[in-house]
mmCIF file of C-alpha atoms in Angstrom:
data_model
loop_
_atom_site.group_PDB
_atom_site.id
_atom_site.type_symbol
_atom_site.label_atom_id
_atom_site.label_comp_id
_atom_site.label_asym_id
_atom_site.label_seq_id
_atom_site.Cartn_x
_atom_site.Cartn_y
_atom_site.Cartn_z
ATOM 1 C CA ASN A 11 0.997 -14.174 -6.390
ATOM 2 C CA ASN A 12 -1.441 -16.776 -4.667
ATOM 3 C CA GLY A 13 -1.369 -18.708 -7.877
ATOM 4 C CA GLU A 14 -5.167 -18.627 -9.135
ATOM 5 C CA THR A 15 -6.051 -16.954 -12.586
ATOM 6 C CA ASP A 16 -10.262 -18.130 -12.307
ATOM 7 C CA LEU A 17 -11.804 -15.589 -10.835
ATOM 8 C CA HIS A 18 -14.462 -16.895 -8.182
ATOM 9 C CA THR A 19 -17.987 -16.079 -6.832
ATOM 10 C CA HIS A 20 -19.822 -17.077 -3.113
ATOM 11 C CA GLU A 21 -22.652 -15.721 -1.205
ATOM 12 C CA GLY A 22 -22.031 -12.549 0.897
ATOM 13 C CA ASP A 23 -19.574 -9.570 1.113
ATOM 14 C CA GLY A 24 -15.438 -9.369 0.966
ATOM 15 C CA CYS A 25 -14.029 -7.176 2.990
ATOM 16 C CA GLY A 26 -10.980 -6.621 3.415
ATOM 17 C CA LEU A 27 -7.453 -4.397 5.044
ATOM 18 C CA VAL A 28 -4.059 -4.306 3.853
ATOM 19 C CA ILE A 29 -1.406 -4.447 6.577
ATOM 20 C CA GLN A 30 2.014 -4.433 5.237
ATOM 21 C CA GLY A 31 2.296 -5.378 1.365
ATOM 22 C CA ASN A 32 0.240 -4.960 -2.575
ATOM 23 C CA LEU A 33 -2.756 -6.561 -2.978
ATOM 24 C CA ASP A 34 -4.608 -7.141 -6.430
ATOM 25 C CA VAL A 35 -7.984 -6.884 -5.711
ATOM 26 C CA HIS A 36 -9.887 -8.295 -9.330
ATOM 27 C CA VAL A 37 -13.693 -7.493 -8.935
ATOM 28 C CA ASP A 38 -15.751 -7.949 -12.078
ATOM 29 C CA ASP A 39 -13.693 -6.583 -15.516
ATOM 30 C CA LYS A 40 -11.900 -4.496 -12.532
ATOM 31 C CA ILE A 41 -8.997 -4.209 -11.035
ATOM 32 C CA TYR A 42 -8.059 -2.621 -7.463
ATOM 33 C CA GLN A 43 -4.800 -2.160 -6.749
ATOM 34 C CA LEU A 44 -4.703 -1.527 -2.683
ATOM 35 C CA LYS A 45 -1.177 -0.716 -0.449
ATOM 36 C CA PRO A 46 -0.796 -0.462 3.375
ATOM 37 C CA GLY A 47 -3.727 1.093 4.866
ATOM 38 C CA ASP A 48 -6.171 0.270 2.420
ATOM 39 C CA THR A 49 -9.794 -1.130 2.984
ATOM 40 C CA ILE A 50 -12.379 -2.607 0.482
ATOM 41 C CA THR A 51 -15.370 -3.664 0.643
ATOM 42 C CA PHE A 52 -17.539 -5.865 -2.583
ATOM 43 C CA TYR A 53 -20.814 -8.402 -2.722
ATOM 44 C CA SER A 54 -18.748 -11.951 -3.095
ATOM 45 C CA ASP A 55 -21.863 -12.524 -6.176
ATOM 46 C CA SER A 56 -19.448 -10.943 -8.247
ATOM 47 C CA PRO A 57 -16.521 -12.698 -9.840
ATOM 48 C CA HIS A 58 -13.396 -11.946 -8.175
ATOM 49 C CA LYS A 59 -10.239 -12.965 -7.446
ATOM 50 C CA ILE A 60 -6.992 -11.604 -4.925
ATOM 51 C CA SER A 61 -3.730 -11.790 -5.710
ATOM 52 C CA ASN A 62 0.009 -10.369 -4.095
ATOM 53 C CA SER A 63 0.916 -7.637 -6.874
ATOM 54 C CA GLY A 64 4.397 -6.749 -4.808
ATOM 55 C CA GLU A 65 7.389 -8.075 -4.449
ATOM 56 C CA GLU A 66 6.807 -8.386 -0.655
ATOM 57 C CA GLU A 67 5.039 -10.725 1.150
ATOM 58 C CA ALA A 68 1.228 -9.373 1.817
ATOM 59 C CA VAL A 69 -0.661 -9.036 5.220
ATOM 60 C CA ALA A 70 -4.005 -8.151 5.615
ATOM 61 C CA ILE A 71 -6.931 -8.568 7.483
ATOM 62 C CA TRP A 72 -10.513 -10.107 5.109
ATOM 63 C CA VAL A 73 -13.546 -11.391 6.120
ATOM 64 C CA ASP A 74 -16.217 -12.807 4.347
ATOM 65 C CA SER A 75 -19.423 -12.737 5.201
ATOM 66 C CA LYS A 76 -22.634 -15.012 4.787
ATOM 67 C CA PRO A 77 -26.224 -13.720 4.411
ATOM 68 C CA PHE A 78 -27.552 -14.190 8.271
ATOM 69 C CA ILE A 79 -29.182 -17.824 8.385
ATOM 70 C CA PHE A 80 -31.323 -17.761 11.460
ATOM 71 C CA SER A 81 -34.276 -15.829 11.538
ATOM 72 C CA MET A 82 -35.490 -12.923 14.114
ATOM 73 C CA ILE A 83 -38.647 -14.056 16.387
#
């Protein structure tokens, strides 16, 4: 468990792939229980947090993308 109890928000999208262990991804009022090989994508402006739901160390690849800040000419 990462010790965080509060959900948080920010701009962009969150996307993760679990490599090892188990993660609980809390988004709004739902909890998604992920195991190795599972993926998730969600809007990061939804209240969310991630916690390790197992006794084994969890390893994941995580990407938080922000809206494109440069204009195209």
